[in-house]
Short mmCIF file of C-alpha atoms in Angstrom, two decimals:
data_model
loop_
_atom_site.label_atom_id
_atom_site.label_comp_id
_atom_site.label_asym_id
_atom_site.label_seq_id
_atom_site.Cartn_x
_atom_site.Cartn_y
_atom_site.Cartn_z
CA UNK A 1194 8.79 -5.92 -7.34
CA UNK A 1195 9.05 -9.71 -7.95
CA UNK A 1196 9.30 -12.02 -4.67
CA UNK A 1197 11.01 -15.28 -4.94
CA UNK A 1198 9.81 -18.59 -3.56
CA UNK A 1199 12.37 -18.10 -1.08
CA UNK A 1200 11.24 -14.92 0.12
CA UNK A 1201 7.38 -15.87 0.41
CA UNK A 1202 8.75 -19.30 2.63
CA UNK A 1203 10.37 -17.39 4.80
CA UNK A 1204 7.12 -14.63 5.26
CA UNK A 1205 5.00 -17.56 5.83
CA UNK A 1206 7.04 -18.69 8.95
CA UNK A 1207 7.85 -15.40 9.97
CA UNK A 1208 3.66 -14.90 9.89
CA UNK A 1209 2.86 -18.27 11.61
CA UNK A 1210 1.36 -20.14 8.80
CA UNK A 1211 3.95 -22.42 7.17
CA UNK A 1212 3.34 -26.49 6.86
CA UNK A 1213 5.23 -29.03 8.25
CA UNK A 1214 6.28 -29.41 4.71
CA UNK A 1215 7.14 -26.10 4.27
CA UNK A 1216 9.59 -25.86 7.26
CA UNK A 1217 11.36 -29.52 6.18
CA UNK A 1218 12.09 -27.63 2.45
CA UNK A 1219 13.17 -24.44 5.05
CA UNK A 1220 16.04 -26.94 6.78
CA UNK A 1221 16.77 -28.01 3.78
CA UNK A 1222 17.12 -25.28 1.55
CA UNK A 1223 19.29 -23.94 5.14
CA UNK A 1224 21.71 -27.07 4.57
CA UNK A 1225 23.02 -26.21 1.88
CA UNK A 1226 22.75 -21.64 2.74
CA UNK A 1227 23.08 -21.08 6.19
CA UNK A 1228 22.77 -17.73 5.30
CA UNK A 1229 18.79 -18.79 5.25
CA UNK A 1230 18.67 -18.95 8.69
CA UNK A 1231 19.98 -14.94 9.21
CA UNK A 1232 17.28 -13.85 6.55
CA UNK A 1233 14.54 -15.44 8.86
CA UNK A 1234 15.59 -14.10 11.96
CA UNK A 1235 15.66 -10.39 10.00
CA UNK A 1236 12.15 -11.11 9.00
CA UNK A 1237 10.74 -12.29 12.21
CA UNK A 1238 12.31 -8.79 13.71
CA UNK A 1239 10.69 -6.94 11.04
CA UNK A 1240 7.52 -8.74 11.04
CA UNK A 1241 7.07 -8.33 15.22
CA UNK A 1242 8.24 -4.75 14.55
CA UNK A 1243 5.56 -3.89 12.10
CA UNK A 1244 3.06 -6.37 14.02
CA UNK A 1245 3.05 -3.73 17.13
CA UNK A 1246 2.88 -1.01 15.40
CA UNK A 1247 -0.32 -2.22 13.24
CA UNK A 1248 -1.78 -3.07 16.36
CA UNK A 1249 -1.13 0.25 18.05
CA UNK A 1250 -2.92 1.29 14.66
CA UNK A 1251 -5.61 -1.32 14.54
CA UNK A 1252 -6.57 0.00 18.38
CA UNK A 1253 -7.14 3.34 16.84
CA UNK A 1254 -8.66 2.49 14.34
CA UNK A 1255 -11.43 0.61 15.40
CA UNK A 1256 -12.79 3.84 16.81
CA UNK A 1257 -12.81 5.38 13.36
CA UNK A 1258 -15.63 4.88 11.00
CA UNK A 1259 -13.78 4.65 7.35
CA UNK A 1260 -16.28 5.10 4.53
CA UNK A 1261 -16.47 1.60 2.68
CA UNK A 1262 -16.32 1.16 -0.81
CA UNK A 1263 -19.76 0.44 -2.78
CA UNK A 1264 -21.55 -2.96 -2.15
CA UNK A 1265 -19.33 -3.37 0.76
CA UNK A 1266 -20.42 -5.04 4.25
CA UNK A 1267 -19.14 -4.10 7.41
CA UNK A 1268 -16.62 -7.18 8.65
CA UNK A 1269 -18.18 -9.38 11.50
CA UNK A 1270 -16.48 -8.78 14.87
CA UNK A 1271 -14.79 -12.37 14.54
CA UNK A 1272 -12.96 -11.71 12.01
CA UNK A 1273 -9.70 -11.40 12.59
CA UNK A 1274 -5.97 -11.12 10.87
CA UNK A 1275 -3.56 -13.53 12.96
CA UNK A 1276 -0.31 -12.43 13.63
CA UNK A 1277 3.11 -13.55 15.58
CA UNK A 1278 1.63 -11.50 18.31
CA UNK A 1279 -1.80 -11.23 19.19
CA UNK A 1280 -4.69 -10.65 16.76
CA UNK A 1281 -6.09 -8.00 14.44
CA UNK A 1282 -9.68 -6.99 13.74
CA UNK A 1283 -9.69 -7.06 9.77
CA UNK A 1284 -11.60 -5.99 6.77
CA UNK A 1285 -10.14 -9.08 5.13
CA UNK A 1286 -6.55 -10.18 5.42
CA UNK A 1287 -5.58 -8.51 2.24
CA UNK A 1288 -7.22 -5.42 2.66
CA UNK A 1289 -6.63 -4.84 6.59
CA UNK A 1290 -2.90 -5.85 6.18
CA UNK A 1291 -2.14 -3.75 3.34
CA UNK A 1292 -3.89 -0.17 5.11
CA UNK A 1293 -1.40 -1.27 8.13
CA UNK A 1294 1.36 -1.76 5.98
CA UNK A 1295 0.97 1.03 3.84
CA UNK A 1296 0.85 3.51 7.37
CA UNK A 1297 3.51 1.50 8.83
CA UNK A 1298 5.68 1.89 5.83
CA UNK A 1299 5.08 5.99 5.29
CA UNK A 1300 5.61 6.69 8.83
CA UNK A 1301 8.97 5.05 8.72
CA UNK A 1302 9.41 6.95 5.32
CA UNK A 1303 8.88 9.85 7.36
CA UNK A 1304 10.98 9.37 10.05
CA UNK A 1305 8.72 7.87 13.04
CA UNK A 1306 8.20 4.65 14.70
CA UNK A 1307 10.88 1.34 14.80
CA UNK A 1308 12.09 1.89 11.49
CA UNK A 1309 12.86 5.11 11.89
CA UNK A 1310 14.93 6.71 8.96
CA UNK A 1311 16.95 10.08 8.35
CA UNK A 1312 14.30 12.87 7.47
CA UNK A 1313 14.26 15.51 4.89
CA UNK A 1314 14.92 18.98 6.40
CA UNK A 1315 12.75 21.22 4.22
CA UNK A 1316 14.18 24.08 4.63
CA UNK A 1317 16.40 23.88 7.43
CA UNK A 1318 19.74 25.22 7.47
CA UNK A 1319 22.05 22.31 6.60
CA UNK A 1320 24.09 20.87 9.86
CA UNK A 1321 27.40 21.01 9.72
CA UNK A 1322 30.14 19.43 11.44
CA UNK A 1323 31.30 20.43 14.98
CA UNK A 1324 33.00 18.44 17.81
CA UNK A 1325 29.46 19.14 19.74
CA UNK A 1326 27.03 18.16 17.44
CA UNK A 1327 25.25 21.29 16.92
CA UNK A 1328 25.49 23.51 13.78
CA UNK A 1329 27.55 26.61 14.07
CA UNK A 1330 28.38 25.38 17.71
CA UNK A 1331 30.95 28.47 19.16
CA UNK A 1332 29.56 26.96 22.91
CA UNK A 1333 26.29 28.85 23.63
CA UNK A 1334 23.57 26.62 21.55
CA UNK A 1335 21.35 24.68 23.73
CA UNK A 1336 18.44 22.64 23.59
CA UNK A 1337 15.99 25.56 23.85
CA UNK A 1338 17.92 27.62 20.92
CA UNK A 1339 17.50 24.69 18.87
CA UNK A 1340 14.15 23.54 19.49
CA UNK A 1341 13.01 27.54 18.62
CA UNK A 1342 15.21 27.48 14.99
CA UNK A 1343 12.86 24.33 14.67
CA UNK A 1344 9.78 26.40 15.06
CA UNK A 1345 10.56 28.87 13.03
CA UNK A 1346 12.05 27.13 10.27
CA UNK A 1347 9.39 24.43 10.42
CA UNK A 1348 6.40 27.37 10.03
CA UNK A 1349 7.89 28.84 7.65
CA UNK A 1350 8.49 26.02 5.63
CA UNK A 1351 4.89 24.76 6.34
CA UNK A 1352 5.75 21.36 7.71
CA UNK A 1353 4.86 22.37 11.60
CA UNK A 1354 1.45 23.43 11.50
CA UNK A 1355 0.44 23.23 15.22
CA UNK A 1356 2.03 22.47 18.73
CA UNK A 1357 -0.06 21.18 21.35
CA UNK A 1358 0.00 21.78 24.65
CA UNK A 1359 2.63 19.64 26.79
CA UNK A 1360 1.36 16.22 28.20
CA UNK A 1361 2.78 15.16 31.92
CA UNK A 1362 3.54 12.00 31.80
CA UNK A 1363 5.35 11.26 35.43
CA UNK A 1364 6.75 13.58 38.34
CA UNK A 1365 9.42 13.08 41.02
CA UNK A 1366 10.90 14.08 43.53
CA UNK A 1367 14.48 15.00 43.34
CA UNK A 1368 17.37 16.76 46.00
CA UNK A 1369 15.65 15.52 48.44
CA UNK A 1370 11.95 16.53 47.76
CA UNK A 1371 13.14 20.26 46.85
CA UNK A 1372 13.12 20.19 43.50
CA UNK A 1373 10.60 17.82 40.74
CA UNK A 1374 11.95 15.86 37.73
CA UNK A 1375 8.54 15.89 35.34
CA UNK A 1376 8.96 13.51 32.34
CA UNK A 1377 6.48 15.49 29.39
CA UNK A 1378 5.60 14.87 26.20
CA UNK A 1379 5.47 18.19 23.50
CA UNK A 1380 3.49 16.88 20.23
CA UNK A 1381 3.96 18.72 17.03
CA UNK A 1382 1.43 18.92 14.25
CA UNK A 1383 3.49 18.23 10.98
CA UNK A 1384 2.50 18.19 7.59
CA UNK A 1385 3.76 16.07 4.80
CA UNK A 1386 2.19 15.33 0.74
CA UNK A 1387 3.55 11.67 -0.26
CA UNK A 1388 3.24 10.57 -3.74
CA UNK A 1389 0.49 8.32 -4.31
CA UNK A 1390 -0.92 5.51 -1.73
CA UNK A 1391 -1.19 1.93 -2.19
CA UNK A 1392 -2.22 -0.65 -0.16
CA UNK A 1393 -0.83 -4.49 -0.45
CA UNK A 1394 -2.73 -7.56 -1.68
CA UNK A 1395 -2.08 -11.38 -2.86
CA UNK A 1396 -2.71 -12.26 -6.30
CA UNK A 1397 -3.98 -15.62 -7.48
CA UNK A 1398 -0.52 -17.02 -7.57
CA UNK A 1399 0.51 -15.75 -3.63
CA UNK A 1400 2.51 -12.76 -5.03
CA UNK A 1401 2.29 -9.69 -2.91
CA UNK A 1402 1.43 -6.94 -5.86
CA UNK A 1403 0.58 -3.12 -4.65
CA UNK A 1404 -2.34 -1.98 -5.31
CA UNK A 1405 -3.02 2.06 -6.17
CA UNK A 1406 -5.83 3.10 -3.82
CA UNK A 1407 -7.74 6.69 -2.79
CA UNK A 1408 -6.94 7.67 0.65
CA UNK A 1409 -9.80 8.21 3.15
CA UNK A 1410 -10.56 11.97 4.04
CA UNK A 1411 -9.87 11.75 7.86
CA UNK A 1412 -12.23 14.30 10.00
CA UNK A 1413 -11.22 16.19 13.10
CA UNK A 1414 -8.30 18.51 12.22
CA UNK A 1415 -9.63 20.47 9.17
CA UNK A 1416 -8.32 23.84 11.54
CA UNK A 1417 -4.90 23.07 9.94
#
């Protein structure tokens, strides 16, 4: 995928790191295509979006020990990725960056997080239209009814593996103290096989090339 100049001036300002020079040739190259100005304010979105979600990720993963490649040094503790928001403990900008992107990028392939996308159903009866919403609607489905089809279809298929037991987050009162509202959270194990992982580097003329890459074995669920 080739990037033009246009594309890598507006990713340094949406990063932070654009010259004074840079943003004068950014005004004017906006002169003469407003349109300029809508493409940076998309990019900024996206690059705040994926910013807080790396560093969600970045907090995790400083409590995981990755196996480094041969000849490789642990990164001093100062080092660090700057970002719109906050900071980032890094490997190297390159490196760090492209890991986070890479995640970022499969989880919104996959249907999670701010960029959140239509999923495949793998095996799950296809939806079809009703005035309710719900497949085969005739007026009885509920929640429940729905959330069991999942289950079934989704061991079956082999893409739920696990389901956790529920998480409280909050409780309150409601009717007057009678009755309690509990807000919960029900996590599914799924399972997915992508094809291939890559993370993202610079080459020696600023280009952002992918980069095939072997994906760390992770420890701690083998059960599944």
């Amino acid at each position: 995928m080739e990037f033009s100049h246009q594309d890598l001036l507006l990713h340094r300002i949406a990063e932070g790191s654009a010259s004074a020079a840079e943003w004068d040739e950014m005004e004017l190259l906006a002169s003469a295509d407003p349109g300029l100005w809508l493409r940076l304010a998309t990019t900024l979105r996206d690059q705040q979006a994926l910013a807080v979600a790396a560093e969600t990720a970045a907090d995790i993963a400083e409590r995981v020990d990755l196996p480094l490649p041969s000849g490789h040094a642990s990164p001093p503790a100062s080092e660090v990725l700057q970002g719109p928001i906050g900071t980032l403990r890094a490997w190297s900008k390159s490196a760090w960056t492209g890991w986070v992107a890479a995640a970022v990028l499969a989880l919104a392939w996959l249907g999670f997080g701010p960029f959140q996308t239509p999923v495949p159903t793998h095996g799950l009866p296809e939806i079809a239209s009703s005035p309710a919403g719900f497949p085969w609607d005739d007026g009885t489905w509920t929640a429940a009814d729905l959330l069991d089809q999942y289950r079934q279809a989704g061991m079956e298929s082999g893409r739920l593996v696990a389901e956790w037991p529920p998480q409280v987050l909050s409780t309150r009162p409601v009717d007057n103290g009678n009755r309690a509202e509990v807000l919960y959270l029900r996590p599914f194990v799924e399972r997915a096989v992508v094809d291939g992982a890559f993370s993202y580097n610079l080459d020696d003329t600023g280009r952002i090339v992918p980069v095939r890459t072997t994906i760390p074995v992770t420890a701690g669920l083998e059960q599944y």
